[in-house]
Coordinates of C-alpha atoms in Angstrom, one line a residue:
X19 CA -10.6 14.9 -1.6
X20 CA -11.3 11.9 0.6
X21 CA -9.7 8.5 0.5
X22 CA -11.6 6.3 -2.1
X23 CA -13.9 3.8 -0.5
X24 CA -13.9 0.5 -2.4
X25 CA -15.4 -3.0 -2.0
X26 CA -14.1 -6.3 -3.1
X27 CA -16.6 -8.1 -5.3
X28 CA -16.0 -11.5 -6.8
X29 CA -18.1 -11.0 -9.9
X30 CA -21.5 -12.4 -11.0
X31 CA -21.1 -15.5 -8.8
X32 CA -20.6 -13.5 -5.7
X33 CA -23.5 -14.1 -3.3
X34 CA -23.3 -10.4 -2.4
X35 CA -25.1 -8.2 -5.0
X36 CA -23.8 -5.0 -6.5
X37 CA -27.1 -3.4 -5.3
X38 CA -26.2 -4.3 -1.7
X39 CA -22.7 -3.0 -2.1
X40 CA -24.0 0.3 -3.3
X41 CA -26.0 0.6 -0.1
X42 CA -22.9 0.3 2.0
X43 CA -21.8 3.7 0.7
X44 CA -18.8 2.3 -1.2
X45 CA -18.6 3.8 -4.7
X46 CA -15.9 1.8 -6.4
X47 CA -15.4 -1.9 -6.9
X48 CA -12.3 -4.1 -6.6
X49 CA -12.7 -7.2 -8.7
X50 CA -11.1 -9.6 -11.1
X51 CA -12.0 -11.9 -14.0
X52 CA -11.8 -15.1 -12.1
X53 CA -13.2 -17.1 -15.0
X54 CA -10.1 -16.5 -17.1
X55 CA -7.4 -19.2 -16.6
X56 CA -4.3 -18.0 -14.8
X57 CA -1.7 -17.0 -17.4
X58 CA -4.2 -16.3 -20.2
X59 CA -4.6 -12.8 -21.6
X60 CA -7.4 -10.5 -20.3
X61 CA -9.0 -9.2 -23.4
X62 CA -10.4 -5.7 -23.6
X63 CA -13.8 -7.3 -24.5
X64 CA -13.8 -9.3 -21.2
X65 CA -12.7 -6.3 -19.2
X66 CA -15.3 -4.0 -20.7
X67 CA -18.1 -6.6 -20.2
X68 CA -17.3 -6.7 -16.4
X69 CA -17.0 -2.9 -16.3
X70 CA -20.4 -2.5 -18.0
X71 CA -22.0 -4.7 -15.4
X72 CA -20.5 -2.7 -12.5
X73 CA -21.4 0.7 -14.1
X74 CA -25.0 -0.4 -14.8
X75 CA -25.5 -0.3 -11.0
X76 CA -24.0 3.2 -10.6
X77 CA -20.6 2.0 -9.4
X78 CA -17.1 2.2 -10.8
X79 CA -14.4 -0.4 -11.3
X80 CA -11.1 1.2 -10.2
X81 CA -9.0 -1.6 -8.9
X82 CA -8.2 -5.1 -10.2
X83 CA -7.5 -7.6 -7.5
X84 CA -5.8 -9.4 -9.1
X85 CA -4.4 -10.5 -12.3
X86 CA -2.8 -13.6 -10.9
X87 CA 0.9 -14.2 -11.5
X88 CA 1.4 -17.8 -13.0
X89 CA 3.5 -20.1 -10.9
X90 CA 5.9 -20.6 -13.8
X91 CA 6.7 -16.9 -13.7
X92 CA 7.4 -17.2 -10.0
X93 CA 9.7 -20.2 -10.6
X94 CA 11.1 -18.8 -13.9
X95 CA 10.4 -22.2 -15.5
X96 CA 8.8 -23.6 -18.7
X97 CA 6.9 -21.1 -20.7
X98 CA 7.4 -18.2 -18.2
X99 CA 8.6 -15.8 -21.0
X100 CA 5.3 -16.1 -22.9
X101 CA 3.4 -15.9 -19.7
X102 CA 5.1 -12.6 -18.9
X103 CA 4.1 -11.3 -22.4
X104 CA 0.5 -12.3 -21.7
X105 CA 0.7 -10.4 -18.4
X106 CA 2.0 -7.3 -20.1
X107 CA -0.8 -7.5 -22.6
X108 CA -3.4 -7.8 -19.8
X109 CA -1.9 -4.8 -18.0
X110 CA -2.0 -2.8 -21.2
X111 CA -5.6 -3.8 -21.9
X112 CA -6.7 -2.9 -18.3
X113 CA -5.2 0.6 -18.8
X114 CA -6.9 1.0 -22.2
X115 CA -10.2 0.2 -20.4
X116 CA -9.7 2.9 -17.8
X117 CA -8.7 0.7 -14.9
X118 CA -6.4 2.7 -12.5
X119 CA -4.8 0.1 -10.2
X120 CA -3.7 -3.5 -10.3
X121 CA -3.1 -5.3 -7.0
X122 CA -1.1 -8.6 -7.3
X123 CA 1.0 -10.9 -5.1
X124 CA 4.0 -13.1 -5.5
X125 CA 3.3 -15.8 -2.9
X126 CA 4.3 -19.3 -3.9
X127 CA 1.6 -21.9 -4.2
X128 CA -0.8 -20.5 -1.5
X129 CA -2.4 -17.0 -1.5
X130 CA -3.1 -17.0 2.2
X131 CA -3.1 -19.5 5.1
X132 CA -5.3 -20.0 8.1
X133 CA -5.8 -22.9 10.5
X134 CA -9.4 -22.1 11.5
X135 CA -12.0 -20.3 9.5
X136 CA -14.8 -20.8 12.0
X137 CA -13.6 -19.2 15.2
X138 CA -16.5 -18.2 17.4
X139 CA -15.7 -14.6 18.4
X140 CA -16.6 -13.1 21.7
X141 CA -19.7 -11.5 20.3
X142 CA -20.9 -14.7 18.6
X143 CA -19.7 -13.7 15.1
X144 CA -17.4 -15.9 13.1
X145 CA -13.8 -15.0 12.3
X146 CA -10.5 -16.7 11.3
X147 CA -7.2 -17.5 13.0
X148 CA -3.8 -19.0 12.5
X149 CA -2.0 -21.1 15.1
X150 CA 1.6 -22.2 14.5
X151 CA 1.4 -25.5 16.2
X152 CA -1.8 -26.4 14.3
X153 CA -0.1 -25.5 11.0
X154 CA 3.0 -27.5 12.0
X155 CA 0.8 -30.5 12.8
X156 CA -0.7 -30.4 9.3
X157 CA 2.7 -29.9 7.7
X158 CA 4.5 -32.7 9.7
X159 CA 1.8 -35.3 10.1
X160 CA -0.9 -34.8 7.4
X161 CA 0.9 -33.4 4.5
X162 CA 4.1 -35.2 5.6
X163 CA 6.3 -32.8 3.5
X164 CA 9.8 -34.0 2.8
X165 CA 12.3 -32.8 5.4
X166 CA 9.6 -30.7 7.1
X167 CA 11.1 -31.4 10.5
X168 CA 14.1 -29.3 9.5
X169 CA 11.9 -26.2 9.7
X170 CA 10.8 -26.7 13.3
X171 CA 12.5 -26.8 16.7
X172 CA 12.2 -29.9 18.8
X173 CA 9.7 -28.1 21.1
X174 CA 7.6 -27.1 18.1
X175 CA 7.6 -30.7 16.8
X176 CA 6.6 -32.0 20.2
X177 CA 3.8 -29.4 20.6
X178 CA 2.5 -30.2 17.1
X179 CA 2.6 -33.9 17.7
X180 CA 0.7 -33.6 21.0
X181 CA -1.9 -31.4 19.2
X182 CA -2.2 -33.8 16.3
X183 CA -2.6 -36.9 18.6
X184 CA -5.6 -35.2 20.2
X185 CA -7.5 -34.7 16.9
X186 CA -10.4 -36.8 15.7
X187 CA -10.5 -38.1 12.2
X188 CA -13.1 -35.4 11.4
X189 CA -11.0 -32.7 12.9
X190 CA -8.0 -33.7 10.8
X191 CA -10.2 -33.6 7.7
X192 CA -11.5 -30.1 8.6
X193 CA -7.9 -28.8 9.2
X194 CA -6.8 -30.2 5.8
X195 CA -9.8 -28.6 4.0
X196 CA -9.1 -25.3 5.7
X197 CA -5.4 -25.1 4.7
X198 CA -6.1 -26.4 1.2
X199 CA -8.8 -23.9 0.5
X200 CA -8.3 -22.1 -2.8
X201 CA -7.7 -18.5 -3.6
X202 CA -10.1 -15.7 -2.8
X203 CA -12.8 -15.8 -5.4
X204 CA -12.8 -19.6 -5.7
X205 CA -14.0 -22.2 -3.3
X206 CA -11.9 -24.8 -5.2
X207 CA -8.9 -26.2 -3.4
X208 CA -5.8 -28.3 -3.8
X209 CA -5.7 -32.0 -3.0
X210 CA -2.8 -33.1 -0.7
X211 CA -1.0 -34.7 -3.7
X212 CA -1.4 -31.5 -5.7
X213 CA -0.1 -29.4 -2.9
X214 CA 3.0 -31.7 -2.4
X215 CA 3.7 -31.5 -6.2
X216 CA 3.4 -27.7 -6.2
X217 CA 5.8 -27.5 -3.3
X218 CA 8.3 -29.9 -4.9
X219 CA 8.3 -27.7 -8.0
X220 CA 10.0 -25.0 -5.9
X221 CA 12.9 -27.1 -4.8
X222 CA 16.1 -25.1 -5.4
X223 CA 14.3 -21.8 -5.3
X224 CA 15.3 -19.8 -2.2
X225 CA 14.4 -16.3 -1.2
X226 CA 17.1 -14.6 -3.3
X227 CA 16.0 -16.6 -6.4
X228 CA 12.3 -15.7 -5.9
X229 CA 13.2 -12.1 -5.4
X230 CA 15.2 -12.1 -8.7
X231 CA 12.2 -13.7 -10.5
X232 CA 9.9 -10.9 -9.2
X233 CA 12.4 -8.3 -10.2
X234 CA 12.5 -9.7 -13.7
X235 CA 8.7 -9.5 -14.0
X236 CA 8.7 -5.9 -12.7
X237 CA 11.3 -4.8 -15.2
X238 CA 9.1 -6.2 -18.0
X239 CA 5.6 -5.0 -16.8
X240 CA 6.4 -1.6 -15.3
X241 CA 7.2 0.2 -18.6
X242 CA 3.8 -1.1 -19.8
X243 CA 2.2 0.2 -16.6
X244 CA 3.8 3.6 -17.1
X245 CA 2.6 3.8 -20.8
X246 CA -1.0 3.0 -19.8
X247 CA -1.2 4.9 -16.5
X248 CA -1.6 1.7 -14.4
X249 CA -0.5 1.9 -10.8
X250 CA 0.8 -1.6 -9.7
X251 CA 0.4 -2.5 -6.0
X252 CA 2.1 -5.6 -4.6
X253 CA 0.3 -7.4 -1.8
X254 CA 2.3 -8.6 1.3
X255 CA 2.7 -12.2 2.2
X256 CA -0.1 -13.6 4.4
X257 CA 1.2 -14.5 6.9
X258 CA 4.5 -12.7 6.5
X259 CA 6.9 -15.6 7.1
X260 CA 8.0 -18.8 5.2
X261 CA 5.5 -21.7 5.2
X262 CA 5.8 -25.3 3.9
X263 CA 9.5 -24.7 3.1
X264 CA 8.5 -22.0 0.6
X265 CA 10.3 -18.7 0.6
X266 CA 8.4 -15.4 1.2
X267 CA 9.7 -12.1 -0.2
X268 CA 7.1 -9.4 0.7
X269 CA 7.1 -9.8 4.5
X270 CA 8.9 -6.8 6.1
X271 CA 10.3 -3.4 5.6
X272 CA 13.5 -4.6 4.0
X273 CA 11.6 -6.8 1.5
X274 CA 9.3 -4.0 0.5
X275 CA 12.1 -1.5 0.1
X276 CA 14.0 -3.8 -2.3
X277 CA 10.9 -4.3 -4.4
X278 CA 9.9 -0.7 -4.7
X279 CA 13.3 0.5 -5.7
X280 CA 14.6 -2.2 -8.0
X281 CA 12.6 -0.2 -10.6
X282 CA 12.1 3.3 -9.2
X283 CA 8.7 4.4 -10.4
X284 CA 5.5 5.7 -8.8
X285 CA 3.7 3.1 -10.9
X286 CA 5.5 0.4 -8.8
X287 CA 3.7 0.6 -5.5
X288 CA 2.5 -1.3 -2.4
X289 CA -0.9 -2.7 -1.4
X290 CA -0.6 -1.8 2.3
X291 CA -2.4 -4.7 4.0
X292 CA -2.5 -4.0 7.7
X293 CA -3.7 -7.5 8.5
X294 CA -1.1 -9.4 6.5
X295 CA 1.9 -7.3 7.6
X296 CA 0.3 -6.9 11.1
X297 CA 0.4 -10.6 11.7
X298 CA 4.2 -10.2 12.0
X299 CA 4.8 -8.9 15.5
X300 CA 8.1 -7.4 14.5
X301 CA 6.5 -5.2 11.8
X302 CA 5.9 -1.6 13.0
X303 CA 3.0 -0.7 10.7
X304 CA 2.8 2.9 11.7
X305 CA 6.5 3.4 10.8
X306 CA 6.1 1.4 7.6
X307 CA 3.1 3.5 6.5
X308 CA 5.1 6.7 7.0
X309 CA 8.2 5.3 5.2
X310 CA 6.3 4.0 2.2
X311 CA 3.5 6.5 2.1
X312 CA 4.5 7.9 -1.3
X313 CA 4.4 4.4 -2.8
X314 CA 1.1 3.1 -1.2
X315 CA -1.2 2.7 -4.2
X316 CA -3.9 0.7 -2.4
X317 CA -4.7 -0.1 1.2
X318 CA -6.4 -3.1 2.9
X319 CA -7.5 -2.1 6.4
X320 CA -8.2 -4.7 9.0
X321 CA -7.0 -5.6 12.4
X322 CA -5.4 -8.6 14.3
X323 CA -4.3 -9.7 17.7
X324 CA -1.0 -11.7 17.5
X325 CA 1.8 -13.1 19.6
X326 CA 5.5 -13.9 19.3
X327 CA 4.7 -17.6 18.5
X328 CA 3.2 -16.6 15.2
X329 CA -0.4 -17.0 16.2
X330 CA -3.0 -14.4 15.3
X331 CA -6.8 -13.9 15.1
X332 CA -8.7 -11.4 13.0
X333 CA -10.3 -8.7 15.2
X334 CA -12.9 -6.0 14.6
X335 CA -11.5 -3.2 12.5
X336 CA -11.1 -0.7 15.3
X337 CA -10.0 -3.2 18.0
X338 CA -6.9 -5.3 17.9
X339 CA -3.2 -4.4 18.1
X340 CA -2.8 -2.5 14.9
X341 CA -3.0 1.3 15.2
X342 CA -5.4 2.0 12.3
X343 CA -6.0 5.5 13.5
X344 CA -2.3 6.5 12.9
X345 CA -2.1 4.6 9.7
X346 CA -5.2 6.2 8.3
X347 CA -4.0 9.6 9.4
X348 CA -0.8 9.0 7.4
X349 CA -2.8 7.9 4.3
X350 CA -5.0 11.1 4.5
X351 CA -2.0 13.4 4.8
X352 CA -0.3 11.6 1.9
X353 CA -3.4 11.7 -0.3
X354 CA -3.7 15.4 0.3
X355 CA -0.1 15.9 -0.7
X356 CA -0.6 14.0 -3.9
X357 CA -3.7 16.0 -4.8
X358 CA -2.0 19.3 -4.3
X359 CA 1.0 18.3 -6.4
X360 CA -1.2 16.7 -9.1
X361 CA 0.7 13.4 -9.0
X362 CA -0.3 10.5 -11.2
X363 CA -1.1 8.4 -8.2
X364 CA -3.3 11.0 -6.5
X365 CA -6.0 8.4 -5.9
X366 CA -5.5 6.4 -2.7
X367 CA -8.2 3.8 -2.4
X368 CA -8.8 1.5 0.5
X369 CA -11.2 -1.3 1.2
X370 CA -12.5 -2.8 4.5
X371 CA -10.5 -6.0 4.4
X372 CA -12.3 -9.0 5.8
X373 CA -15.2 -8.9 8.1
X374 CA -16.7 -11.2 10.6
X375 CA -19.6 -13.4 9.6
X376 CA -22.6 -12.0 11.4
X377 CA -26.1 -13.3 11.9
X378 CA -27.8 -11.8 8.8
X379 CA -25.2 -13.5 6.5
X380 CA -25.2 -16.9 8.0
X381 CA -27.9 -18.2 5.7
X382 CA -26.1 -17.1 2.5
X383 CA -24.3 -19.8 0.6
X384 CA -20.8 -19.7 -0.7
X385 CA -19.5 -16.7 1.1
X386 CA -15.8 -16.8 1.0
X387 CA -14.3 -16.5 4.5
X388 CA -13.8 -12.9 5.5
X389 CA -16.0 -11.6 2.7
X390 CA -19.4 -11.3 4.3
X391 CA -21.7 -8.3 3.7
X392 CA -22.5 -7.1 7.2
X393 CA -19.1 -7.7 8.7
X394 CA -17.4 -5.6 6.1
X395 CA -20.1 -3.0 6.1
X396 CA -19.5 -2.6 9.9
X397 CA -15.8 -2.2 9.1
X398 CA -16.4 0.4 6.3
X399 CA -18.7 2.4 8.5
X400 CA -16.2 2.5 11.3
X401 CA -13.3 3.4 9.0
X402 CA -15.4 6.1 7.3
X403 CA -16.2 7.7 10.6
X404 CA -12.6 7.6 11.7
X405 CA -11.5 9.2 8.4
X406 CA -14.0 12.1 8.9
X407 CA -12.8 12.7 12.4
X408 CA -9.1 12.7 11.3
X409 CA -9.8 15.0 8.4
X410 CA -11.6 17.5 10.7
X411 CA -8.7 17.3 13.2
X412 CA -6.4 18.2 10.3
X413 CA -8.7 20.9 9.0
X414 CA -9.1 19.2 5.7
X415 CA -12.3 19.2 3.6

């Protein structure tokens, strides 16, 4: 049984059609109900409507990415208890509708962060990158976050200032728009004042507090996941270190171990994102894949080049500094083990995560950065070929 090839689709408003996805060879869809407000219940009717659209094109909906966790749950404030009940209902309804996996994250305020979404790559395609001094210049001199200077060394502040002084007004606007860009699936974004307000709401919440808030959520939703055969998969922080004075709690091996074993269940698993974790140069991804293999419920496979300063650029899938060959080999061996034992989490889906914007896609409108057709199709093809070679080397069907 091969790894399950999936494709992230943002629903009916996605400029990439299900018919096109089918021609990539992917058979299963990763999607979410982006039109439902964060915190509201996903009804079985809404889930089945989306499922019917997908199945009408000969595809299957196997992974939800994601049912967003409301900020009040993360902060344990306001109506967080009723929001947890809503989340439990949504998980239950997903299970009743035959969905197998729910990917989610617990990142405060921002789902991901980049400083440039229009990097011209060496082959002329478009990719994204993160530069620490650029992000610091936004934080210190555009956002002007309270006490931001406490999070940077004198050298970092000087470098950020020199960079900021060299920017034109237009470049400052472009940087602001890039960092404020909304969550995947939405081209909406924060305003500067909204971002400041969202950050201020986390005052007094440190890493330990945020971890405790996640653990409370898990203790509530995992019994529901077990009852309805849903495999949960928490996504790592992107990038895997604190930003804007906000804590991060899914950034390294120790973080992940705490999360997976606070409630020891196969239904509590990891979305192993090689790009997010790989941006952290101290993370040994091959080792982490081996350690957490039995709890990887979903995989995002992409590649990066990075340095010790916290800068990184998204590479082609089989280039870059992440050893995707060894990671995929570990996933194949683990999936084979699960199948032989008939485990409840025997499915091990992956998707080609992000792809460069290539010439045929440049005329499409509203493509979310990293989610082009041809860039991801190239990645999927490369990963599919690598899987076949590994399986034959292991004498697996």
